[in-house]
Coordinates of C-alpha atoms in Angstrom, one line a residue:
M6 CA 6.6 3.9 36.6
S7 CA 2.8 4.1 36.4
G8 CA 0.2 5.2 33.8
I9 CA 0.9 4.7 30.1
H10 CA 4.7 4.5 30.5
T11 CA 6.3 1.2 31.4
G12 CA 10.0 2.1 31.5
T13 CA 13.0 3.4 29.6
I14 CA 15.3 1.2 27.6
K15 CA 18.3 1.6 25.3
T16 CA 18.2 -0.7 22.3
N17 CA 20.1 -1.4 19.1
I18 CA 17.4 -3.6 17.4
P19 CA 16.8 -1.1 14.5
A20 CA 20.5 -1.2 13.7
R21 CA 20.6 -5.0 13.9
M22 CA 17.6 -5.3 11.5
D23 CA 19.0 -2.8 9.0
R24 CA 22.4 -4.6 8.9
L25 CA 21.0 -7.9 7.8
P26 CA 22.0 -9.2 4.4
W27 CA 19.2 -10.2 2.0
S28 CA 18.2 -13.7 2.8
R29 CA 15.5 -16.4 2.5
W30 CA 13.8 -14.9 5.6
H31 CA 13.3 -11.6 3.7
W32 CA 11.7 -13.5 0.8
L33 CA 9.3 -15.0 3.4
V34 CA 8.3 -11.5 4.4
V35 CA 7.8 -10.4 0.8
I36 CA 5.7 -13.4 -0.1
G37 CA 3.7 -13.5 3.1
L38 CA 2.9 -9.8 3.2
G39 CA 3.5 -8.3 -0.3
T40 CA 1.6 -10.7 -2.5
V41 CA -1.8 -9.5 -1.1
W42 CA -1.5 -6.6 -3.6
I43 CA -1.9 -9.1 -6.4
L44 CA -5.2 -10.1 -4.7
D45 CA -6.3 -6.5 -4.6
G46 CA -5.6 -6.0 -8.3
L47 CA -7.4 -9.3 -9.0
E48 CA -10.4 -8.2 -6.9
V49 CA -10.8 -4.8 -8.5
T50 CA -10.4 -6.0 -12.0
I51 CA -12.7 -8.9 -11.8
V52 CA -15.5 -6.8 -10.4
G53 CA -15.1 -4.3 -13.2
S54 CA -15.0 -7.0 -15.8
I55 CA -18.1 -8.9 -14.5
A56 CA -20.2 -5.8 -14.0
S57 CA -22.1 -6.2 -17.3
R58 CA -22.6 -9.9 -16.7
L59 CA -24.3 -9.3 -13.3
T60 CA -26.9 -7.1 -14.9
E61 CA -27.9 -9.8 -17.5
K62 CA -31.0 -11.9 -17.1
G63 CA -29.9 -15.4 -15.8
S64 CA -26.9 -14.1 -13.9
G65 CA -28.3 -15.4 -10.6
I66 CA -28.5 -12.0 -9.0
S67 CA -31.1 -9.3 -9.8
I68 CA -29.1 -6.1 -9.9
T69 CA -29.2 -3.1 -12.2
E70 CA -26.5 -1.0 -13.7
S71 CA -27.1 1.9 -11.3
Q72 CA -26.8 -0.6 -8.4
I73 CA -23.4 -1.7 -9.8
G74 CA -22.4 1.9 -9.4
I75 CA -23.6 1.9 -5.8
A76 CA -21.6 -1.2 -5.1
A77 CA -18.5 0.5 -6.4
G78 CA -19.1 3.4 -4.1
V79 CA -19.8 1.0 -1.2
Y80 CA -16.5 -0.7 -1.9
V81 CA -14.6 2.7 -1.8
A82 CA -16.4 3.6 1.5
G83 CA -15.4 0.3 3.0
A84 CA -11.8 0.7 1.9
C85 CA -11.5 4.3 3.4
L86 CA -13.2 3.4 6.7
G87 CA -11.4 0.1 6.9
A88 CA -8.0 1.8 6.4
L89 CA -8.7 4.3 9.2
F90 CA -10.2 1.8 11.6
F91 CA -7.7 -1.0 11.1
G92 CA -4.8 1.5 10.8
Y93 CA -5.5 2.8 14.2
L94 CA -5.7 -0.7 15.6
T95 CA -2.4 -1.6 13.9
D96 CA -0.6 1.1 15.7
R97 CA -2.2 0.2 19.0
L98 CA -2.4 -3.6 18.9
G99 CA 0.5 -4.5 16.7
R100 CA 1.3 -5.3 13.0
K101 CA 0.9 -9.1 13.1
K102 CA -2.5 -9.2 14.8
L103 CA -3.9 -6.8 12.2
F104 CA -2.4 -8.2 9.1
M105 CA -3.9 -11.5 10.0
V106 CA -7.3 -10.0 10.9
T107 CA -7.5 -7.8 7.7
L108 CA -6.7 -10.8 5.4
A109 CA -9.4 -12.9 7.3
V110 CA -11.9 -10.1 6.7
Y111 CA -11.1 -9.9 3.1
L112 CA -11.2 -13.7 2.6
T113 CA -14.6 -14.0 4.4
A114 CA -16.2 -11.2 2.5
T115 CA -14.9 -12.4 -0.9
V116 CA -16.2 -15.9 -0.3
L117 CA -19.6 -14.6 0.8
T118 CA -19.8 -12.4 -2.3
A119 CA -19.8 -15.5 -4.5
F120 CA -23.1 -16.5 -2.9
S121 CA -24.8 -13.2 -3.6
R122 CA -28.4 -13.5 -4.8
N123 CA -29.6 -9.9 -4.2
P124 CA -28.2 -6.4 -4.2
M125 CA -28.1 -5.9 -0.4
W126 CA -26.1 -9.0 0.2
F127 CA -23.7 -7.9 -2.6
F128 CA -23.4 -4.4 -1.1
V129 CA -22.6 -5.7 2.4
C130 CA -20.0 -8.1 1.0
R131 CA -18.4 -5.4 -1.1
F132 CA -18.2 -3.0 1.9
F133 CA -16.3 -5.6 4.0
T134 CA -14.1 -6.6 1.2
G135 CA -13.1 -3.0 0.8
A136 CA -12.6 -2.7 4.6
G137 CA -10.3 -5.7 4.5
V138 CA -8.3 -4.3 1.6
G139 CA -8.0 -0.8 3.1
G140 CA -6.8 -2.3 6.4
E141 CA -4.2 -4.4 4.5
Y142 CA -2.6 -1.2 3.1
A143 CA -2.0 0.2 6.6
A144 CA -1.0 -3.1 8.3
I145 CA 1.2 -4.5 5.5
N146 CA 3.1 -1.3 4.5
S147 CA 4.0 -0.5 8.1
A148 CA 5.1 -4.1 8.8
I149 CA 7.2 -4.4 5.6
D150 CA 9.1 -1.1 6.2
E151 CA 9.9 -2.1 9.7
L152 CA 11.2 -5.6 8.7
I153 CA 13.1 -4.8 5.5
P154 CA 16.7 -3.3 5.7
A155 CA 17.0 0.4 5.1
R156 CA 19.4 0.1 2.1
V157 CA 16.7 -1.7 0.0
R158 CA 13.5 -0.4 1.6
G159 CA 12.7 1.8 -1.4
R160 CA 12.9 -0.8 -4.2
V161 CA 11.2 -3.5 -2.2
D162 CA 8.3 -1.3 -1.2
L163 CA 7.8 0.0 -4.7
I164 CA 7.9 -3.5 -6.3
I165 CA 5.5 -4.9 -3.7
N166 CA 3.0 -2.0 -4.2
G167 CA 3.4 -2.4 -8.0
S168 CA 2.5 -6.1 -7.9
F169 CA -1.1 -4.9 -7.7
W170 CA -0.9 -4.7 -11.5
L171 CA 0.1 -8.4 -11.8
G172 CA -3.3 -9.1 -10.2
T173 CA -4.9 -6.7 -12.7
A174 CA -3.4 -8.5 -15.7
F175 CA -4.3 -11.9 -14.3
G176 CA -7.9 -10.7 -13.5
A177 CA -8.4 -9.3 -17.0
A178 CA -7.3 -12.6 -18.6
L179 CA -9.2 -14.7 -16.1
S180 CA -12.5 -12.7 -16.6
V181 CA -12.5 -13.3 -20.3
F182 CA -12.3 -17.1 -19.7
L183 CA -14.7 -17.2 -16.8
L184 CA -17.4 -15.1 -18.6
N185 CA -17.2 -17.3 -21.7
E186 CA -20.6 -19.2 -21.7
N187 CA -19.0 -22.0 -23.7
Y188 CA -17.3 -23.0 -20.4
F189 CA -19.4 -21.7 -17.6
A190 CA -23.1 -20.8 -17.2
K191 CA -24.1 -17.2 -16.7
D192 CA -24.7 -17.7 -13.0
V193 CA -21.5 -19.7 -12.3
G194 CA -18.5 -18.0 -13.9
W195 CA -18.5 -14.8 -12.0
R196 CA -19.0 -16.7 -8.7
I197 CA -15.9 -18.8 -9.5
A198 CA -13.9 -15.6 -10.0
F199 CA -14.5 -14.6 -6.4
G200 CA -13.8 -18.1 -5.2
L201 CA -10.4 -18.2 -6.9
G202 CA -9.4 -15.0 -5.2
A203 CA -10.2 -16.5 -1.9
I204 CA -8.2 -19.7 -2.6
L205 CA -5.1 -17.6 -3.3
G206 CA -5.7 -15.6 -0.1
I207 CA -5.9 -18.8 2.0
G208 CA -2.4 -19.8 0.6
I209 CA -1.1 -16.4 1.6
L210 CA -2.6 -16.7 5.0
F211 CA -0.6 -19.9 5.7
V212 CA 2.6 -18.2 4.7
R213 CA 1.8 -15.1 6.7
K214 CA 1.5 -17.1 9.9
N215 CA 5.3 -17.4 9.8
V216 CA 6.0 -13.7 9.6
P217 CA 6.7 -12.3 13.1
E218 CA 5.5 -9.2 14.8
S219 CA 7.6 -6.1 14.2
P220 CA 10.3 -6.0 16.8
R221 CA 10.2 -2.2 16.6
W222 CA 6.6 -2.2 17.6
L223 CA 7.2 -4.6 20.5
F224 CA 10.0 -2.8 22.2
I225 CA 8.2 0.5 22.0
H226 CA 5.2 -1.0 23.7
G227 CA 7.1 -2.5 26.6
R228 CA 7.7 -6.0 25.2
E229 CA 11.4 -5.8 24.8
K230 CA 12.0 -9.4 25.7
G231 CA 9.8 -10.5 22.9
A232 CA 11.5 -8.2 20.5
E233 CA 14.9 -9.5 21.5
R234 CA 13.7 -13.1 21.1
I235 CA 12.4 -12.4 17.6
V236 CA 15.5 -10.6 16.4
R237 CA 17.8 -13.3 17.7
D238 CA 15.7 -15.9 15.8
I239 CA 15.8 -13.8 12.6
E240 CA 19.6 -13.4 12.9
S241 CA 19.9 -17.1 13.3
Q242 CA 17.8 -17.8 10.2
V243 CA 19.8 -15.3 8.2
E244 CA 23.1 -16.8 9.3
D245 CA 22.0 -20.3 8.4
S246 CA 20.7 -19.3 5.0
T247 CA 23.8 -17.1 4.0
D248 CA 26.4 -19.3 5.8
E249 CA 27.9 -16.0 7.1
R250 CA 28.5 -14.7 10.6
L251 CA 26.7 -11.4 11.2
P252 CA 28.9 -8.5 12.4
E253 CA 28.1 -7.2 15.9
A254 CA 26.2 -3.9 16.2
E255 CA 27.6 -2.6 19.4
D256 CA 28.6 1.0 18.6
D257 CA 27.0 3.7 20.7
D258 CA 25.6 5.2 17.6
D259 CA 23.6 2.0 17.0
Y260 CA 21.6 2.4 20.2
L261 CA 18.3 4.3 20.6
T262 CA 16.8 5.3 23.9
I263 CA 13.1 4.7 24.2
R264 CA 10.6 5.6 26.9
Q265 CA 8.1 2.8 26.5
R266 CA 4.4 3.4 26.3
K267 CA 1.5 1.0 26.6
R268 CA -0.7 3.1 24.2
I269 CA -0.6 6.3 22.2
G270 CA -3.9 8.1 21.8
F271 CA -5.6 9.1 18.5
G272 CA -5.3 12.8 19.4
E273 CA -1.5 12.5 19.7
I274 CA -1.3 10.6 16.4
A275 CA -3.2 13.4 14.7
R276 CA -1.2 16.2 16.3
T277 CA 2.0 14.5 15.2
A278 CA 1.2 14.9 11.5
W279 CA -0.4 18.3 11.7
Q280 CA 1.9 20.1 14.2
L281 CA 5.3 18.3 14.2
Y282 CA 5.5 17.5 10.5
P283 CA 3.3 20.0 8.6
K284 CA 5.5 20.0 5.5
R285 CA 5.5 16.2 5.4
F286 CA 1.7 16.3 5.7
V287 CA 1.4 18.6 2.7
L288 CA 3.8 16.3 0.8
G289 CA 1.8 13.2 1.5
L290 CA -1.5 14.9 0.6
S291 CA -0.1 16.2 -2.6
L292 CA 1.3 12.9 -3.8
F293 CA -1.9 10.9 -3.1
I294 CA -4.2 13.5 -4.6
G295 CA -2.0 13.7 -7.7
Q296 CA -1.8 10.0 -8.4
A297 CA -5.5 9.5 -7.6
F298 CA -6.7 11.9 -10.2
L299 CA -4.2 10.8 -12.9
Y300 CA -5.2 7.2 -12.5
N301 CA -8.9 7.9 -12.6
A302 CA -8.5 10.3 -15.6
V303 CA -7.5 7.3 -17.7
F304 CA -8.8 4.2 -16.0
F305 CA -12.3 5.4 -15.4
T306 CA -12.6 6.3 -19.1
F307 CA -10.3 3.9 -21.0
A308 CA -12.9 1.2 -21.8
L309 CA -15.5 3.7 -23.0
V310 CA -12.8 5.7 -25.0
L311 CA -11.8 2.5 -26.8
T312 CA -15.4 1.3 -27.5
K313 CA -17.2 4.6 -28.1
I314 CA -14.6 6.7 -29.7
M315 CA -11.9 4.3 -31.0
K316 CA -14.6 1.8 -32.1
V317 CA -13.0 -1.2 -30.5
G318 CA -15.4 -4.1 -29.9
D319 CA -16.9 -4.7 -26.4
S320 CA -15.4 -8.2 -26.2
T321 CA -11.9 -7.0 -27.3
A322 CA -11.6 -3.9 -25.0
P323 CA -10.7 -5.9 -21.9
W324 CA -7.6 -7.2 -23.5
Y325 CA -6.2 -3.7 -23.7
L326 CA -6.0 -3.7 -19.9
I327 CA -3.3 -6.3 -20.0
P328 CA -0.6 -4.1 -21.6
L329 CA -1.6 -1.2 -19.3
A330 CA -1.1 -3.5 -16.3
I331 CA 2.2 -4.7 -17.6
G332 CA 3.4 -1.1 -18.0
N333 CA 2.3 -0.3 -14.5
F334 CA 4.2 -3.2 -13.0
L335 CA 7.4 -2.7 -15.0
G336 CA 7.8 0.9 -13.8
P337 CA 8.3 0.0 -10.1
L338 CA 10.3 -3.1 -11.1
L339 CA 12.8 -1.4 -13.3
L340 CA 12.9 2.0 -11.6
G341 CA 12.6 0.9 -7.9
H342 CA 16.4 0.6 -7.3
L343 CA 16.9 4.2 -8.3
F344 CA 14.8 5.4 -5.4
D345 CA 17.5 3.9 -3.1
T346 CA 20.5 5.1 -5.2
V347 CA 19.6 8.3 -7.0
G348 CA 17.3 9.2 -4.1
R349 CA 13.7 9.8 -3.2
R350 CA 13.5 13.5 -4.0
V351 CA 14.9 13.2 -7.5
M352 CA 12.9 10.1 -8.5
I353 CA 9.6 11.1 -7.0
T354 CA 9.8 14.5 -8.8
A355 CA 10.9 12.8 -12.0
T356 CA 8.2 10.2 -12.1
Y357 CA 5.4 12.5 -11.1
V358 CA 6.4 15.3 -13.5
G359 CA 7.4 12.9 -16.3
S360 CA 4.1 11.0 -16.2
G361 CA 2.1 14.3 -16.1
L362 CA 3.9 15.6 -19.2
L363 CA 3.4 12.4 -21.0
L364 CA -0.3 12.5 -20.3
V365 CA -0.5 16.1 -21.6
L366 CA 1.2 14.8 -24.8
T367 CA -1.3 11.9 -25.0
G368 CA -4.2 14.3 -24.6
V369 CA -2.9 16.6 -27.5
L370 CA -2.4 13.6 -29.8
F371 CA -5.7 12.1 -28.9
D372 CA -7.6 15.4 -29.3
N373 CA -6.3 15.9 -32.9
G374 CA -7.0 12.4 -34.0
S375 CA -3.4 11.3 -34.3
L376 CA -3.7 8.1 -32.3
S377 CA -5.2 4.7 -33.1
A378 CA -6.5 2.3 -30.4
N379 CA -3.1 0.6 -30.3
T380 CA -0.9 3.8 -30.3
L381 CA -3.2 5.3 -27.6
T382 CA -2.7 2.2 -25.5
L383 CA 1.0 2.5 -26.0
M384 CA 1.0 6.1 -24.9
W385 CA -1.0 5.1 -21.8
C386 CA 1.6 2.4 -21.1
L387 CA 4.4 5.0 -21.1
V388 CA 2.4 7.3 -18.8
F389 CA 1.8 4.5 -16.3
F390 CA 5.4 3.2 -16.5
F391 CA 6.4 6.4 -14.7
A392 CA 3.2 7.1 -12.8
S393 CA 3.1 3.6 -11.2
A394 CA 6.6 4.1 -9.8
G395 CA 5.5 7.5 -8.5
A396 CA 2.3 6.3 -7.0
S397 CA 4.0 3.4 -5.3
A398 CA 6.6 5.9 -3.9
A399 CA 3.7 7.8 -2.4
Y400 CA 2.9 4.8 -0.2
L401 CA 6.6 4.4 0.6
T402 CA 6.9 8.1 1.5
V403 CA 4.0 8.3 4.0
S404 CA 5.1 5.0 5.6
E405 CA 8.6 6.3 6.4
I406 CA 8.4 10.0 7.1
F407 CA 6.3 9.9 10.2
P408 CA 7.2 8.4 13.6
M409 CA 6.8 4.7 14.1
E410 CA 4.0 5.0 16.6
T411 CA 1.9 6.8 13.9
R412 CA 3.1 4.9 10.8
A413 CA 0.0 2.7 10.1
M414 CA -2.4 5.6 10.9
A415 CA -0.5 7.9 8.5
I416 CA -0.7 5.3 5.7
A417 CA -4.4 4.8 6.4
F418 CA -5.2 8.5 6.4
F419 CA -3.4 9.3 3.1
Y420 CA -4.8 6.1 1.5
A421 CA -8.3 7.1 2.6
V422 CA -7.8 10.6 1.1
G423 CA -6.5 9.2 -2.2
T424 CA -9.1 6.5 -2.5
G425 CA -11.9 8.7 -1.4
L426 CA -11.0 11.5 -3.9
G427 CA -10.2 9.0 -6.7
G428 CA -13.1 6.7 -6.1
I429 CA -15.8 9.3 -5.4
I430 CA -15.0 12.7 -7.0
G431 CA -13.0 11.2 -9.9
P432 CA -15.9 9.0 -11.3
I433 CA -18.4 11.8 -10.9
L434 CA -16.1 14.3 -12.7
F435 CA -14.8 12.1 -15.5
G436 CA -18.3 10.5 -16.0
K437 CA -19.5 14.0 -17.0
F438 CA -16.6 14.4 -19.4
I439 CA -17.4 11.1 -21.1
E440 CA -20.9 12.1 -21.8
Q441 CA -19.7 15.3 -23.6
G442 CA -17.3 13.5 -25.9
R443 CA -13.6 13.4 -27.0
H444 CA -12.7 17.0 -26.2
Q445 CA -14.0 16.9 -22.6
V446 CA -12.2 13.5 -22.0
V447 CA -9.0 15.4 -22.9
V448 CA -9.8 18.0 -20.3
G449 CA -9.9 15.2 -17.8
Y450 CA -6.5 14.1 -18.9
Y451 CA -5.2 17.7 -18.5
I452 CA -6.6 17.9 -15.0
G453 CA -5.0 14.6 -13.9
A454 CA -1.7 15.6 -15.5
T455 CA -1.7 19.1 -13.9
L456 CA -2.3 17.7 -10.4
M457 CA 0.5 15.1 -11.0
I458 CA 3.0 17.7 -12.1
L459 CA 2.1 20.0 -9.2
A460 CA 2.6 17.1 -6.8
G461 CA 6.0 16.4 -8.4
L462 CA 7.0 20.1 -7.8
V463 CA 5.9 19.8 -4.2
A464 CA 8.2 16.8 -3.9
L465 CA 11.1 18.7 -5.4
F466 CA 10.9 21.1 -2.4
L467 CA 9.5 19.0 0.4
A468 CA 10.5 15.4 -0.2
V469 CA 12.7 13.8 2.5
N470 CA 16.0 12.2 1.6
A471 CA 15.1 8.9 3.3
E472 CA 17.1 6.6 1.0
K473 CA 19.3 4.1 3.0
Q474 CA 18.3 5.9 6.2
S475 CA 17.0 4.0 9.3
L476 CA 13.4 4.7 9.9
E477 CA 14.3 6.1 13.3
D478 CA 16.7 8.6 11.6
V479 CA 14.0 9.7 9.1
A480 CA 11.5 10.3 11.8
E481 CA 12.4 10.1 15.5
P482 CA 10.0 7.9 17.4
L483 CA 7.7 9.8 19.8
T484 CA 8.9 7.6 22.6
A485 CA 12.5 8.5 21.8
Q486 CA 11.4 12.2 22.1
D487 CA 9.8 11.3 25.4
A488 CA 13.1 9.8 26.6
E489 CA 15.1 12.9 25.6
Q490 CA 12.7 15.1 27.6
D491 CA 12.9 12.8 30.7
D492 CA 15.7 14.6 32.4
D493 CA 15.1 13.0 35.8
R494 CA 15.8 9.4 34.8
E495 CA 18.6 7.5 36.4
Y496 CA 20.7 4.9 34.7
A497 CA 20.7 1.5 36.4
G498 CA 23.5 0.0 34.1
S499 CA 23.8 -3.3 35.9
S500 CA 20.6 -4.7 34.5
P501 CA 20.8 -5.2 30.7
V502 CA 17.8 -6.6 28.9
G503 CA 19.2 -9.3 26.6
S504 CA 22.3 -8.4 24.6
S505 CA 20.9 -5.4 22.8
M506 CA 18.9 -3.5 25.5
R507 CA 19.7 -1.7 28.7
R508 CA 16.9 -0.7 31.1
Y509 CA 16.5 2.6 33.0
H510 CA 14.2 3.3 35.8

């Protein structure tokens, strides 16, 4: 067979991966891939916390407040473009190559940021830091979903995405310490902050080296022997750590027929989302836009609301971020298992609509002066307890409802849309509201809440019941569709590929 196709195989690798009991090997995947979200939360929070320090005389970098705003926009642009660029390469070149490359890009850019002495250097470093982080979302989410058993995919994905907020809490506390001039000079503390993020990243890089390529990606791209070798090794590690013999996966229903392809073009990736799955495309877009505006409605304004309206001191305000971060993490942690048991449709709808209604209530109480700084923060915590689980489920949703060949690109596209709207339109819109006072800030809350509720209603009708379902059952691979349409193939049953694959010609 010539051209982009390399052959047709029948494999039970997906069934074998999904039948694995939870083991030490799965923890390796979670630590090696998932902990990067902590770095992302740390990165975003530290930059926000040190912004005022950078503009001070003696900071070691001559930068103005308006240039800090430009740097934030540059970071968002880097994240959006990086997600799309690295997302495409992840689908084309493999998960492992890209989750190593994107982390290396992030680490390099973060280290170089610490040596910034002028705005241009700072801008360039922020762009590539954003590009690395955006690429991570595509490469990591696709790899995790393809390596984690279907029965726990929801809770694991939610908790991993929610770990962003652990980094946020750590970053807030760390910034208060590093910006204290009793310990560090003005031109030193903020540089150390970037260096610490890089040190954590290097540790993750060493763990990540032991995480294998996705077997699913390998057998689709004509590397079935490598896929078989990796799965056999995983099965051996799981049996050793659990002291249990794995059951065989030899039922006919466990097999999937794939017409392998060396590459899949960008045009076909785009057509898949638009033409084959238009309802799922609308679902993903709704979920990402809703969560983007809700988060920006609060997080872009919370410090100014506390200091300008609630009269909280400038040095005290950052501490209020810590309970918000804790509320954001507890949501996915405590509600995550329900996405695998109660189901995706019910839980996505409940978390989106619930957080939207709570933000409406918060707006009403805030507008009539019923809340203190502490009770306002408590209300925000309740909002984000549900909103964080919903937002994490948005990443889970777009990573599992499109065919495997387009998975990373789908994540990248919706991430870019959400980040672009939240990071560009959100700040412009809510910045105007802040200038006009309390009542207009409440209007911002209502806008974010309305979009969140509408997204929840879209999920009620369009969400896919993907809980405990194999990825291949949720969205049939394009290469499996190719195989079904290949009516002229002829079975050559005497030449199995390993114990789990049979080759056709």
